[in-house]
PDB file of C-alpha atoms in Angstrom:
ATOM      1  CA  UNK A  16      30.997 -41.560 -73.190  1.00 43.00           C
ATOM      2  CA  UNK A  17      28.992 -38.782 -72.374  1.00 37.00           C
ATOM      3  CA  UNK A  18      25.268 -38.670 -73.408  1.00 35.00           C
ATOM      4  CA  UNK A  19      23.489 -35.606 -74.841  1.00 34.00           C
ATOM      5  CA  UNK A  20      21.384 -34.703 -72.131  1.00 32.00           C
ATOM      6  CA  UNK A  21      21.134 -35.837 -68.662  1.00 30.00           C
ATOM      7  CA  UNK A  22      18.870 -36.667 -66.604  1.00 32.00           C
ATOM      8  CA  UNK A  23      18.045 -33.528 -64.152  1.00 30.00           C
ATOM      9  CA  UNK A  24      19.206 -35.329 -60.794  1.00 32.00           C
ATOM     10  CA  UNK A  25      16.916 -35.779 -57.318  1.00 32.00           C
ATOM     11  CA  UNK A  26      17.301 -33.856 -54.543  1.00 30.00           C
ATOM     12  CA  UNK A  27      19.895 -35.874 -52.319  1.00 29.00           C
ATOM     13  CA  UNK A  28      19.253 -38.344 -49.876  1.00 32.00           C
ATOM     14  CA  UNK A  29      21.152 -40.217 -47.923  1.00 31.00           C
ATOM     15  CA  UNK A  30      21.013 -44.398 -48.166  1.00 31.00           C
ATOM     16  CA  UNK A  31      19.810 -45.031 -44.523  1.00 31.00           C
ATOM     17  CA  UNK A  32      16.838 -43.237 -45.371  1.00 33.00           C
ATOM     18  CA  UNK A  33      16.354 -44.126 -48.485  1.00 37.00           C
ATOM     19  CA  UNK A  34      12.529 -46.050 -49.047  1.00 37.00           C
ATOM     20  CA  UNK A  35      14.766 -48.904 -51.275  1.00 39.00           C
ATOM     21  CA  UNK A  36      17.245 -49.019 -48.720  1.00 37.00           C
ATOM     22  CA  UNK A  37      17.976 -52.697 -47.324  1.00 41.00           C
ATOM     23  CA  UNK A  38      20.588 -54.761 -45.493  1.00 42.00           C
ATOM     24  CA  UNK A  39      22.254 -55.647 -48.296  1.00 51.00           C
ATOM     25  CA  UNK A  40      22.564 -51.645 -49.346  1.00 48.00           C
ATOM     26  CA  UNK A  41      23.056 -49.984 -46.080  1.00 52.00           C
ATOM     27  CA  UNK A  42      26.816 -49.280 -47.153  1.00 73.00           C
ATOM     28  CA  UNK A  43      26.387 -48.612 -50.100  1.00 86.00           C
ATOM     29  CA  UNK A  44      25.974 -44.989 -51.585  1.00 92.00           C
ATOM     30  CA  UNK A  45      23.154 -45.610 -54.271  1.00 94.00           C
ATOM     31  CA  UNK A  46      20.224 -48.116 -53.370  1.00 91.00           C
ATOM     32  CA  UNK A  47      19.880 -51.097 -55.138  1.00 95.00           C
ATOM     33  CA  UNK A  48      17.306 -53.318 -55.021  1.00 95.00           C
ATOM     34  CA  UNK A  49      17.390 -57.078 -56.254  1.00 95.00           C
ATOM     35  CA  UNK A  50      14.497 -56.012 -59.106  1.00 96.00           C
ATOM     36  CA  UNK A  51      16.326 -53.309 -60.048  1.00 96.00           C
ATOM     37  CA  UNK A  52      19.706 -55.853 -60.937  1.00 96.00           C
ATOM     38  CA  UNK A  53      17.209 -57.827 -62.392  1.00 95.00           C
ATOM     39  CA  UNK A  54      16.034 -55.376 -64.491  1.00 95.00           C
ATOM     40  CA  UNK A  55      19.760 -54.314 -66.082  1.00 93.00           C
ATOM     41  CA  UNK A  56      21.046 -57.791 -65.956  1.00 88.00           C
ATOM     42  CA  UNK A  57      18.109 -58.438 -68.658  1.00 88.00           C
ATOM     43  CA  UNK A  58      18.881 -55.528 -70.789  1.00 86.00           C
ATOM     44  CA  UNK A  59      22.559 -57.206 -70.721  1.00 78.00           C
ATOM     45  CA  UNK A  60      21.010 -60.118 -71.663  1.00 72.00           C
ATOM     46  CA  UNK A  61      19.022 -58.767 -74.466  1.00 75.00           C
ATOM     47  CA  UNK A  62      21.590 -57.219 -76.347  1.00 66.00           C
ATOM     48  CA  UNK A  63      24.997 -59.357 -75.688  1.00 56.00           C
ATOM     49  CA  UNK A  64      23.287 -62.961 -74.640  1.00 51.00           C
ATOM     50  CA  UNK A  65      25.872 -62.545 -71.647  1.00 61.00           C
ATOM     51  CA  UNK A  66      24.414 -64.357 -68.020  1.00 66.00           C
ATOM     52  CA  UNK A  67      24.621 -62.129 -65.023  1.00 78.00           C
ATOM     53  CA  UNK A  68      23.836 -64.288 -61.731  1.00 82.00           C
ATOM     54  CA  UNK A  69      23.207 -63.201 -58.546  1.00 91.00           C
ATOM     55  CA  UNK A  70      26.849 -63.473 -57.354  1.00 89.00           C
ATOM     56  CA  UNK A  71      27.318 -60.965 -59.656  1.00 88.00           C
ATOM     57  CA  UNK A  72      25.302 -57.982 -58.171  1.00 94.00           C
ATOM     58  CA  UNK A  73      28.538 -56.444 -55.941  1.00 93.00           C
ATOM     59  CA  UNK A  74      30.343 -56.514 -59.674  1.00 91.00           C
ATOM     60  CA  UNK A  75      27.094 -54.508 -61.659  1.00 93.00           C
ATOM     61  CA  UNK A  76      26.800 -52.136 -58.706  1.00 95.00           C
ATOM     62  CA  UNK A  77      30.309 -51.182 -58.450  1.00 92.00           C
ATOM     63  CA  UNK A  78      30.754 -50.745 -62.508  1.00 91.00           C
ATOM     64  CA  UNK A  79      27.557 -48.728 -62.885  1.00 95.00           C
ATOM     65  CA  UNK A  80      28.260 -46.584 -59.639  1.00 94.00           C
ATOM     66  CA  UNK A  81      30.903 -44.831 -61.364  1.00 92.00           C
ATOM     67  CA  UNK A  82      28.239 -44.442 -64.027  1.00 93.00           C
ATOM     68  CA  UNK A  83      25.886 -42.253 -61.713  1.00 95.00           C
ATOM     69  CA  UNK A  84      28.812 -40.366 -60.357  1.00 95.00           C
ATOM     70  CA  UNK A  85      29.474 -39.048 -63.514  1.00 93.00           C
ATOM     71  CA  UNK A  86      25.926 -38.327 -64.696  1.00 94.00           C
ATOM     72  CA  UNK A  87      24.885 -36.898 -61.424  1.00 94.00           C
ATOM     73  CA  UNK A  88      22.513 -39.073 -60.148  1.00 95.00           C
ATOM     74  CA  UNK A  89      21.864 -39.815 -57.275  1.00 93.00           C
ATOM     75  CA  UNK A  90      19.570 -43.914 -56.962  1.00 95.00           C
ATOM     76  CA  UNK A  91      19.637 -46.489 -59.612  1.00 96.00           C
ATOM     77  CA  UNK A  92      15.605 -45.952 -59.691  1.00 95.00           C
ATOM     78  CA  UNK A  93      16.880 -42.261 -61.217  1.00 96.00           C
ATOM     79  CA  UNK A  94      19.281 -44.095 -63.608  1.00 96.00           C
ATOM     80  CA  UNK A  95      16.635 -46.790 -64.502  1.00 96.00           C
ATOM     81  CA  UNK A  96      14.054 -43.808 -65.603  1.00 95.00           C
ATOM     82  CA  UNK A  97      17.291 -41.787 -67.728  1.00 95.00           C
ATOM     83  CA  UNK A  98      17.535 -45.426 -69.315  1.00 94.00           C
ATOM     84  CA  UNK A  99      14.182 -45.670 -70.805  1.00 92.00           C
ATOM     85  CA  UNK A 100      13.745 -42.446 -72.402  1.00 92.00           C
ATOM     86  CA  UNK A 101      14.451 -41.051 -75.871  1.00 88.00           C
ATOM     87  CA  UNK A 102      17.661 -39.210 -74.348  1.00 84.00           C
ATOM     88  CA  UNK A 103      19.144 -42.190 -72.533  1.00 85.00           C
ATOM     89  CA  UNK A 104      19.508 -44.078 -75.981  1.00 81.00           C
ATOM     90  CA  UNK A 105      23.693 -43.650 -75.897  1.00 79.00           C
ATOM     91  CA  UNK A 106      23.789 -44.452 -72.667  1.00 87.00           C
ATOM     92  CA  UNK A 107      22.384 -48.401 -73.051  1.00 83.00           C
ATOM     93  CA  UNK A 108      25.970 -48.345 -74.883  1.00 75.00           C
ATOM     94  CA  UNK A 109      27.665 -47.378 -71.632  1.00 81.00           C
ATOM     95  CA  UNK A 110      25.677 -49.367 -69.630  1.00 86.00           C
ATOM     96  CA  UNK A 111      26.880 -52.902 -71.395  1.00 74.00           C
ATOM     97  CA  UNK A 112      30.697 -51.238 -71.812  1.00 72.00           C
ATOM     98  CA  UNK A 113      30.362 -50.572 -67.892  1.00 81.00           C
ATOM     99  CA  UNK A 114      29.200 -54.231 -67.598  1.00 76.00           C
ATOM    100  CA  UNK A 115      30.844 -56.257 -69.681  1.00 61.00           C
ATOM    101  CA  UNK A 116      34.879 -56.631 -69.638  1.00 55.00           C
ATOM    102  CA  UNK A 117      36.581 -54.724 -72.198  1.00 57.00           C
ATOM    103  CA  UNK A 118      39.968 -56.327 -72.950  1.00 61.00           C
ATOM    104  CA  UNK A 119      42.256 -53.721 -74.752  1.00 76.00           C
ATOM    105  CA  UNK A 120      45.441 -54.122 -75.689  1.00 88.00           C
ATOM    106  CA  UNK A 121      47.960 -53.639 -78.240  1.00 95.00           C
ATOM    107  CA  UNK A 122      48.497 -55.505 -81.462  1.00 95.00           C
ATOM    108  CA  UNK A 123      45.252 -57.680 -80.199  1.00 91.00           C
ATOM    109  CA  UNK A 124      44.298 -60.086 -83.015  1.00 92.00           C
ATOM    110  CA  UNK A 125      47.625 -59.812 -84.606  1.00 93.00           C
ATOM    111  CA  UNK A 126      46.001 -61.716 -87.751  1.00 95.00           C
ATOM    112  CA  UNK A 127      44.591 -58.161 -88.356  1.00 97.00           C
ATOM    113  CA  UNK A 128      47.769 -56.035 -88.498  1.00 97.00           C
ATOM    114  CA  UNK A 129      49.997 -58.914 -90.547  1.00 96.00           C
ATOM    115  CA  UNK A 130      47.320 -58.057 -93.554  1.00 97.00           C
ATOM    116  CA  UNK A 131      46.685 -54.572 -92.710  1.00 98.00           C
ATOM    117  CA  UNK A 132      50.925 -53.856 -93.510  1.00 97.00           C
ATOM    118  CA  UNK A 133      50.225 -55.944 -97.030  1.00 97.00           C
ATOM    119  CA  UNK A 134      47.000 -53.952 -97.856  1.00 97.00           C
ATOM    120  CA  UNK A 135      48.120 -50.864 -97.373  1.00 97.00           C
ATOM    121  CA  UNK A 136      51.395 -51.807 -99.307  1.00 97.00           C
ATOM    122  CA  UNK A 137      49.173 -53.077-102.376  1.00 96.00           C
ATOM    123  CA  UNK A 138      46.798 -50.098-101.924  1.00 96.00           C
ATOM    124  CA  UNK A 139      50.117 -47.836-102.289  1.00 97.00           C
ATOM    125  CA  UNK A 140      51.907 -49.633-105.194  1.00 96.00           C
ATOM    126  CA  UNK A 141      48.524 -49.152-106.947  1.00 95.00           C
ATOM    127  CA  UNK A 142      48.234 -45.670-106.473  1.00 96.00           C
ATOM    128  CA  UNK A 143      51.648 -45.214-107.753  1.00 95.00           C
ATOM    129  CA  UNK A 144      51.221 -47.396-110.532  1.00 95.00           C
ATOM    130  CA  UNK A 145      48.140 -44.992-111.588  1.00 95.00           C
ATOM    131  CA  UNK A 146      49.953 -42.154-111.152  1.00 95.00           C
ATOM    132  CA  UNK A 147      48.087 -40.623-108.089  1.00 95.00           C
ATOM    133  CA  UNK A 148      49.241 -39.200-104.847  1.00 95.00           C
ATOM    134  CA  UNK A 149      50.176 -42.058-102.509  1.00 97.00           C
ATOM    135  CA  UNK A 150      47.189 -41.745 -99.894  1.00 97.00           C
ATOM    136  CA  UNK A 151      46.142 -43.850 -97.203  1.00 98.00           C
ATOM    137  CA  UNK A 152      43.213 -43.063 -94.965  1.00 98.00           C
ATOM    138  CA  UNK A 153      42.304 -45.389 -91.766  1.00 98.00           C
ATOM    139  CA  UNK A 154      39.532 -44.927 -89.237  1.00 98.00           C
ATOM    140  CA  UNK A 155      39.354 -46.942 -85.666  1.00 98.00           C
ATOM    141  CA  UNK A 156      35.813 -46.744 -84.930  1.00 95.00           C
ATOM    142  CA  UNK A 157      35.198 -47.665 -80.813  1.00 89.00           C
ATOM    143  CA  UNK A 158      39.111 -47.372 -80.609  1.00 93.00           C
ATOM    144  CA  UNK A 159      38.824 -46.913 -76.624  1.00 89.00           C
ATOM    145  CA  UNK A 160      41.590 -45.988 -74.929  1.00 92.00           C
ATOM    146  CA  UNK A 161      43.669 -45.803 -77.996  1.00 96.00           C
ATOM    147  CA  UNK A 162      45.626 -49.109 -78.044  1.00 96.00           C
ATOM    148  CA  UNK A 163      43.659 -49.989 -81.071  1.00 97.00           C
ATOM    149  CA  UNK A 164      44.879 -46.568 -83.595  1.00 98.00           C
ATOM    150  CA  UNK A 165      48.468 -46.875 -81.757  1.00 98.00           C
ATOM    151  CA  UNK A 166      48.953 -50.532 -83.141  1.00 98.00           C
ATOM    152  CA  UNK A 167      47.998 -49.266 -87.036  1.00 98.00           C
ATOM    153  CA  UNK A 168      49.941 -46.192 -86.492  1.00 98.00           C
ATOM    154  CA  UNK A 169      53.134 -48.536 -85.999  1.00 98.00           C
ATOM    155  CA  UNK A 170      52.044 -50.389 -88.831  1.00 98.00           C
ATOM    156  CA  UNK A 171      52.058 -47.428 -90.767  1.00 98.00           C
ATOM    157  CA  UNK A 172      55.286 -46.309 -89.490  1.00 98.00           C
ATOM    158  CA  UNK A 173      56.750 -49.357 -90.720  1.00 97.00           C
ATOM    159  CA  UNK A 174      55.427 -48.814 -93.696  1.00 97.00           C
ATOM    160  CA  UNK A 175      56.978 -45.545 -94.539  1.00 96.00           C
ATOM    161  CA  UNK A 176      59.954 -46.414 -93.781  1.00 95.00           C
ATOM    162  CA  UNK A 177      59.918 -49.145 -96.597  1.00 94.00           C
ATOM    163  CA  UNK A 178      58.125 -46.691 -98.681  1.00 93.00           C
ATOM    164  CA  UNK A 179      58.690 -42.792 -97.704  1.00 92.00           C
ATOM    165  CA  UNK A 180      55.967 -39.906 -99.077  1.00 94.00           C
ATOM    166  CA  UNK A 181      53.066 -41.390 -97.924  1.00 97.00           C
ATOM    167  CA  UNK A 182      49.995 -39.052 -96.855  1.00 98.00           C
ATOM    168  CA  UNK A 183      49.032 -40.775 -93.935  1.00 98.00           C
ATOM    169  CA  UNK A 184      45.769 -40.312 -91.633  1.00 98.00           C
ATOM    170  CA  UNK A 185      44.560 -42.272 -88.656  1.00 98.00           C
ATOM    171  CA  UNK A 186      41.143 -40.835 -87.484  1.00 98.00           C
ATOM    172  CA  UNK A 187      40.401 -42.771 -84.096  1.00 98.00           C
ATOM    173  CA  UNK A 188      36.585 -42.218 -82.883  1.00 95.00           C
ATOM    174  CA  UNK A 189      34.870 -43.657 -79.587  1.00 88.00           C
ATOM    175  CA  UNK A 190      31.880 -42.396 -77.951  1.00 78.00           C
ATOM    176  CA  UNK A 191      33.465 -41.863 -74.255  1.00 76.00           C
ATOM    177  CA  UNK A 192      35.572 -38.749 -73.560  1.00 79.00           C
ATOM    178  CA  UNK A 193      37.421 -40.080 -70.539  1.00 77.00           C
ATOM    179  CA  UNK A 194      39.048 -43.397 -73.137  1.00 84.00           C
ATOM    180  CA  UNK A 195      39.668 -40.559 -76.000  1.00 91.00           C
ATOM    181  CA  UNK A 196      41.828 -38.535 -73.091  1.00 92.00           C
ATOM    182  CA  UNK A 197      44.041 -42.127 -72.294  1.00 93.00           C
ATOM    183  CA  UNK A 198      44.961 -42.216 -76.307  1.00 96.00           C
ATOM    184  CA  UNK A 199      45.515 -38.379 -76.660  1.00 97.00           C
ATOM    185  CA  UNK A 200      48.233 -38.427 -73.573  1.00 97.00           C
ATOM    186  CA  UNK A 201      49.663 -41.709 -75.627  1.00 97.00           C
ATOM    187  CA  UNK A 202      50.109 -42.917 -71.408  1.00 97.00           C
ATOM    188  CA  UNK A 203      49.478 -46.670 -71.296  1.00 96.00           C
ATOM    189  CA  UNK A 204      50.509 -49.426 -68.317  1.00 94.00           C
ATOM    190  CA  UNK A 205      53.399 -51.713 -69.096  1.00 93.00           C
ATOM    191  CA  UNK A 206      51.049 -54.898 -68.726  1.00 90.00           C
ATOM    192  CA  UNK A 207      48.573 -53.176 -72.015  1.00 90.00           C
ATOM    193  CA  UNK A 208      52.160 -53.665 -74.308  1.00 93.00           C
ATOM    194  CA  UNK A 209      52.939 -57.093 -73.490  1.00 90.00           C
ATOM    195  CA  UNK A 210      51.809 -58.438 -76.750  1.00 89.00           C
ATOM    196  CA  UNK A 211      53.729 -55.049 -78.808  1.00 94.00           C
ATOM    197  CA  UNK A 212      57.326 -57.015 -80.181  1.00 94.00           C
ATOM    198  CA  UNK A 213      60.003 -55.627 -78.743  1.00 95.00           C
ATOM    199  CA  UNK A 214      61.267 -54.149 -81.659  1.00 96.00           C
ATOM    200  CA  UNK A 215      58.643 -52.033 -81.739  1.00 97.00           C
ATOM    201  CA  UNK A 216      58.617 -50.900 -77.748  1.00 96.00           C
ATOM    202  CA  UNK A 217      62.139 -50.036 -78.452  1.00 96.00           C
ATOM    203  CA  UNK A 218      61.330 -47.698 -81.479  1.00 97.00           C
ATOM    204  CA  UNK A 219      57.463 -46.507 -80.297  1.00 98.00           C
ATOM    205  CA  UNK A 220      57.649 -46.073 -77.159  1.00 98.00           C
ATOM    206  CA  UNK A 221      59.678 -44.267 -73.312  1.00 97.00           C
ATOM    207  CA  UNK A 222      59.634 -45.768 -70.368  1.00 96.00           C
ATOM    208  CA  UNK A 223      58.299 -42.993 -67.848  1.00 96.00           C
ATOM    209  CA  UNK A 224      57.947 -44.853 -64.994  1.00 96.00           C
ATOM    210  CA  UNK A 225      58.398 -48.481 -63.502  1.00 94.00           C
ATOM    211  CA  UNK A 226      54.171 -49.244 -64.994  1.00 96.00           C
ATOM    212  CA  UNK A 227      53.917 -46.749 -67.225  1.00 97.00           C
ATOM    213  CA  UNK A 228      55.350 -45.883 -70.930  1.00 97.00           C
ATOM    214  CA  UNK A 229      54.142 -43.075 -73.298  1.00 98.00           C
ATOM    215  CA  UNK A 230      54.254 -43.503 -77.152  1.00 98.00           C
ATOM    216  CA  UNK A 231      56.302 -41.584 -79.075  1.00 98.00           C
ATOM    217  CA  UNK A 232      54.927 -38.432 -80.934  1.00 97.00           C
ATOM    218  CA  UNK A 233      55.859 -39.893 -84.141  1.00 97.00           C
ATOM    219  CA  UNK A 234      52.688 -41.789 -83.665  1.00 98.00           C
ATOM    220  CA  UNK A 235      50.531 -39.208 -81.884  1.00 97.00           C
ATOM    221  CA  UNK A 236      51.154 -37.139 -84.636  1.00 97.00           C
ATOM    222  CA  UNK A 237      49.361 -39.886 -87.161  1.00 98.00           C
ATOM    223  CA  UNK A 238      45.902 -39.676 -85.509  1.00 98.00           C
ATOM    224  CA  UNK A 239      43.295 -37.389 -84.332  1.00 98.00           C
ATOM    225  CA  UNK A 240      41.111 -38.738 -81.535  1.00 98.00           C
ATOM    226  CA  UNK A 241      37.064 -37.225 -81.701  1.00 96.00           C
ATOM    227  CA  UNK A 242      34.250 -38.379 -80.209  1.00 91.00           C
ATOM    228  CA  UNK A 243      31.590 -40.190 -82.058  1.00 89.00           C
ATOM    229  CA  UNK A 244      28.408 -41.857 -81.508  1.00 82.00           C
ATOM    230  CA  UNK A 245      28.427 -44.656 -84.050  1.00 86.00           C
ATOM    231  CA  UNK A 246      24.630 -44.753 -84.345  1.00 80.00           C
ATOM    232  CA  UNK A 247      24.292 -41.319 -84.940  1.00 84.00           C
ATOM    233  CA  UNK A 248      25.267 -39.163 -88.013  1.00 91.00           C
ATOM    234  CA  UNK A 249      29.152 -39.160 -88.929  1.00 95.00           C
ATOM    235  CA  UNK A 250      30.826 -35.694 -90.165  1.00 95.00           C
ATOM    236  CA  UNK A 251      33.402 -37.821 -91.989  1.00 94.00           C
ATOM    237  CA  UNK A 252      33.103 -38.087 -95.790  1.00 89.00           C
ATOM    238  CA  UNK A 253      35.647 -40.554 -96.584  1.00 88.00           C
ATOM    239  CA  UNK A 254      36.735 -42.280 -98.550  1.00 96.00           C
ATOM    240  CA  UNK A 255      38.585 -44.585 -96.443  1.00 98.00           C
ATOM    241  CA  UNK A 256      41.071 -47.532 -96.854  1.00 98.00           C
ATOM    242  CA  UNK A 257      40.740 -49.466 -94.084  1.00 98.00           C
ATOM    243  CA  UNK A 258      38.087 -49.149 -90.723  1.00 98.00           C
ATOM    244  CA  UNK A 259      38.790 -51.393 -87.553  1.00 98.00           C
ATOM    245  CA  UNK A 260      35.230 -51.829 -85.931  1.00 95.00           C
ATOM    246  CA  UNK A 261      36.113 -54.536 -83.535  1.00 93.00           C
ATOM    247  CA  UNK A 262      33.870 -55.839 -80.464  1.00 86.00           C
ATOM    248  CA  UNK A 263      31.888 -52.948 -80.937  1.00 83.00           C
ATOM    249  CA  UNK A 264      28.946 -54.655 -83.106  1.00 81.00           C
ATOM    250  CA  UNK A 265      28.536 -57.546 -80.931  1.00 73.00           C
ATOM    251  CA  UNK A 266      26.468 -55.392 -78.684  1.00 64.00           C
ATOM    252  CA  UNK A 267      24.333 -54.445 -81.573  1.00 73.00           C
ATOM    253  CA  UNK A 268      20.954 -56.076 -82.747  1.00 72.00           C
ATOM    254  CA  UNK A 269      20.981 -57.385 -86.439  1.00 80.00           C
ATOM    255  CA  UNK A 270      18.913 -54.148 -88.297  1.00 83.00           C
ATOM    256  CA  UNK A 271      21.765 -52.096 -86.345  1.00 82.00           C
ATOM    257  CA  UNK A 272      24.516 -54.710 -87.689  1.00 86.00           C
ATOM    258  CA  UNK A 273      23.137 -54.472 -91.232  1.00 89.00           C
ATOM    259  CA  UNK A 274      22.795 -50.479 -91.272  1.00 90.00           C
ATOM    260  CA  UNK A 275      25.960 -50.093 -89.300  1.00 91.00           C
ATOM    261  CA  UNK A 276      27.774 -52.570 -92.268  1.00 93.00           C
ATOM    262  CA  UNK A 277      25.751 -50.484 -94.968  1.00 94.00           C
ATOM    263  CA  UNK A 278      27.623 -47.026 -93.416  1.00 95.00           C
ATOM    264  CA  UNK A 279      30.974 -48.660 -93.566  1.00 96.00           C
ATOM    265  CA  UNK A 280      30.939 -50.079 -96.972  1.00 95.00           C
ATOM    266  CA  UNK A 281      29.670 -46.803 -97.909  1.00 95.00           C
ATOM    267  CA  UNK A 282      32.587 -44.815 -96.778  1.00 96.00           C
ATOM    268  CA  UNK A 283      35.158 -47.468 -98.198  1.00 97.00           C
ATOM    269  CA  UNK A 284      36.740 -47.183-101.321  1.00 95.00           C
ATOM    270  CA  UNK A 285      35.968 -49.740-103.313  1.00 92.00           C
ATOM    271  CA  UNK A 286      37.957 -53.148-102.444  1.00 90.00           C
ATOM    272  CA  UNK A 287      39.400 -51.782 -99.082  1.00 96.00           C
ATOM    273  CA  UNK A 288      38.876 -53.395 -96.136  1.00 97.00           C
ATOM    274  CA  UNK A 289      36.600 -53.802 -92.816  1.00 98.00           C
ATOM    275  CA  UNK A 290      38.257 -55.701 -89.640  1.00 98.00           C
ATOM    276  CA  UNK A 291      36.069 -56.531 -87.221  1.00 95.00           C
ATOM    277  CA  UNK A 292      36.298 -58.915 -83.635  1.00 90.00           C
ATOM    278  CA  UNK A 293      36.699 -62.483 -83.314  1.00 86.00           C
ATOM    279  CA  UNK A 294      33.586 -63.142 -82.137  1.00 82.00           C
ATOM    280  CA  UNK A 295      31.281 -60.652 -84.585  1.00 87.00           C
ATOM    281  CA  UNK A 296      30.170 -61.237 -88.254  1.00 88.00           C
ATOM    282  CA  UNK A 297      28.432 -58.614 -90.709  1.00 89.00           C
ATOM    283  CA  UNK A 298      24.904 -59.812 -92.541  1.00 82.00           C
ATOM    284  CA  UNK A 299      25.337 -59.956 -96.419  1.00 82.00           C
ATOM    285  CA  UNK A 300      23.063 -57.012 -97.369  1.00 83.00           C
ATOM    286  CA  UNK A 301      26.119 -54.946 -96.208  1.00 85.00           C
ATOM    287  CA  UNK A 302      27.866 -55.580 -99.504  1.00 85.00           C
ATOM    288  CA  UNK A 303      30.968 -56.206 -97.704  1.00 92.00           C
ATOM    289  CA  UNK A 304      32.561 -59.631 -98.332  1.00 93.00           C
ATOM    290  CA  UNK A 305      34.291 -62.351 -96.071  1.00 94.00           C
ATOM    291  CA  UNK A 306      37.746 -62.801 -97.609  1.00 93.00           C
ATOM    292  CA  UNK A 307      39.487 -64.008 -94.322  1.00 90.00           C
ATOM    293  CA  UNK A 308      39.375 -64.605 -90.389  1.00 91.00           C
ATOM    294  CA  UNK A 309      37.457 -61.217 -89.295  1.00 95.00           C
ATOM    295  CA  UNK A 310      38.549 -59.482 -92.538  1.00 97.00           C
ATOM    296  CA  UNK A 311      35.803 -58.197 -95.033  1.00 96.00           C
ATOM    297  CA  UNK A 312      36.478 -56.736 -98.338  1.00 96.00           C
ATOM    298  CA  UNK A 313      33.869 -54.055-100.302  1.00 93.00           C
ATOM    299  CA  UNK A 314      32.996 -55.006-103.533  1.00 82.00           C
ATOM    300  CA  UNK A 315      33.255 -52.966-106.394  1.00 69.00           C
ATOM    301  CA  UNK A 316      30.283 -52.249-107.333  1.00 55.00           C
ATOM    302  CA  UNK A 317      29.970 -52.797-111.070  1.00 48.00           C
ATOM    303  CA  UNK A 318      27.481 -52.105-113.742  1.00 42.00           C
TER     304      UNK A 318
END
């Protein structure tokens, strides 16, 4: 994820010399000083609830090193200060992705993807039935490395082959370039398709090395990958059929939750569907409605 402006760096210096330097950061390449894990442990704290102790400070540096690497910076004072001003806003969202441990993998929640293949089948029979053009329009929204859009674009695949003619289009958005480069090269580790049947490795995927598969272009060709910041505007008009937002809200406070919901219910036809993670739930002023286990539906609205 790559925020809009950076922070213009400090002049280099090395850690020995460093005023913050201690014992416990002479090896190290950035300073850091118990306050300052104090101070992003409690920013962790404020917007997941998640409990970094002390034992945990050799984890936070390590995560958040890459962080200043790739921003340019050069102390976690510098990082602290890009933080808590008006252009550091996206990068609070790295900062907890960096922290907290992102499990991705394919066909996770399975729940999801058993009623995503019966939507989209009742969302096509009705289309037909009215005499449209069969259409079906998905968005993964904080799809990471791509696991997420893969797993629907096999769904879809399936789908088509029970019923051919389908205009089908995956758009899969996340905020950091590096996970939207993963999904484009379709390049995954072996242990990230355990869960995938093997049907489906068989028919989606090529072994290219003893770790390593690639999926086939079949499904590349199904989605576009762009980069999106979810709290900022969207290009997309919609409509859509069905948006995964899952474990992306959690990190969200609730006027972000109920705007956020607001957005997606906005861009949804009316009684498609919203998934969203295990452990998240949307406020009721998002007009979207609980109709299963993560699964929300929008209501027609009607006069």
């Amino acid at each position: 994820m790559t925020p809009s402006a950076l922070a213009s760096s400090e002049t280099k210096k090395s850690v020995a010399s460093h005023p913050e330097a201690t014992s416990d950061n002479q090896e190290r390449e950035f300073p850091f000083s118990d306050q300052q894990f104090k101070t992003l442990t409690k920013m962790v704290y404020d917007r997941t609830g998640i409990v970094l102790k002390d034992n945990k400070k050799n984890m936070v540096y390590g995560r958040l090193a890459r962080r200043l690497r790739k921003l340019k910076m050069y102390s976690f004072k510098e990082y602290l200060s890009y933080l808590d001003s008006p252009d550091g806003t996206s990068e609070t969202g790295m900062l907890i992705n960096a922290i907290t441990t992102n499990l991705t993998k394919f066909f996770r929640e399975s729940h999801h993807f058993k009623h995503l293949f019966t939507a989209c089948e009742e969302i096509v029979e009705a289309q037909t039935a009215r005499g449209e053009n069969r259409r079906l329009r998905l968005w993964s929204a904080g799809c990471s490395s791509g696991e997420e859009p893969y797993s629907i674009a096999i769904i879809m695949s399936e789908l088509l082959k029970r019923t051919p003619s389908i205009d089908i289009k995956i758009l899969a958005t996340d905020l950091d370039t590096g996970m939207l480069q993963t999904g484009m090269s379709g390049i995954y580790n072996k242990k990230s398709a355990e869960a995938m049947p093997d049907k489906f490795k068989k028919k989606y995927t090529q072994e290219i090395s003893e770790t390593q598969i690639k999926m086939s272009s079949e499904l590349r060709n199904l989605i576009t990958f762009k980069q999106l910041n979810l709290l900022e505007q969207w290009p997309m008009k919609g409509p859509f059929d069905i948006i995964f937002c899952r474990n992306v809200m959690i990190y969200f406070d609730q006027p972000t939750k109920v705007s956020l919901g607001k957005r997606y219910a906005e861009l949804l036809r009316p009684d498609s569907w919203l998934y969203i993670g295990h452990s998240e739930s949307l406020p009721d002023e998002t007009n979207l409605k609980l109709i299963g286990k993560t699964i929300y539906q929008r209501q027609d609205r009607r006069g």
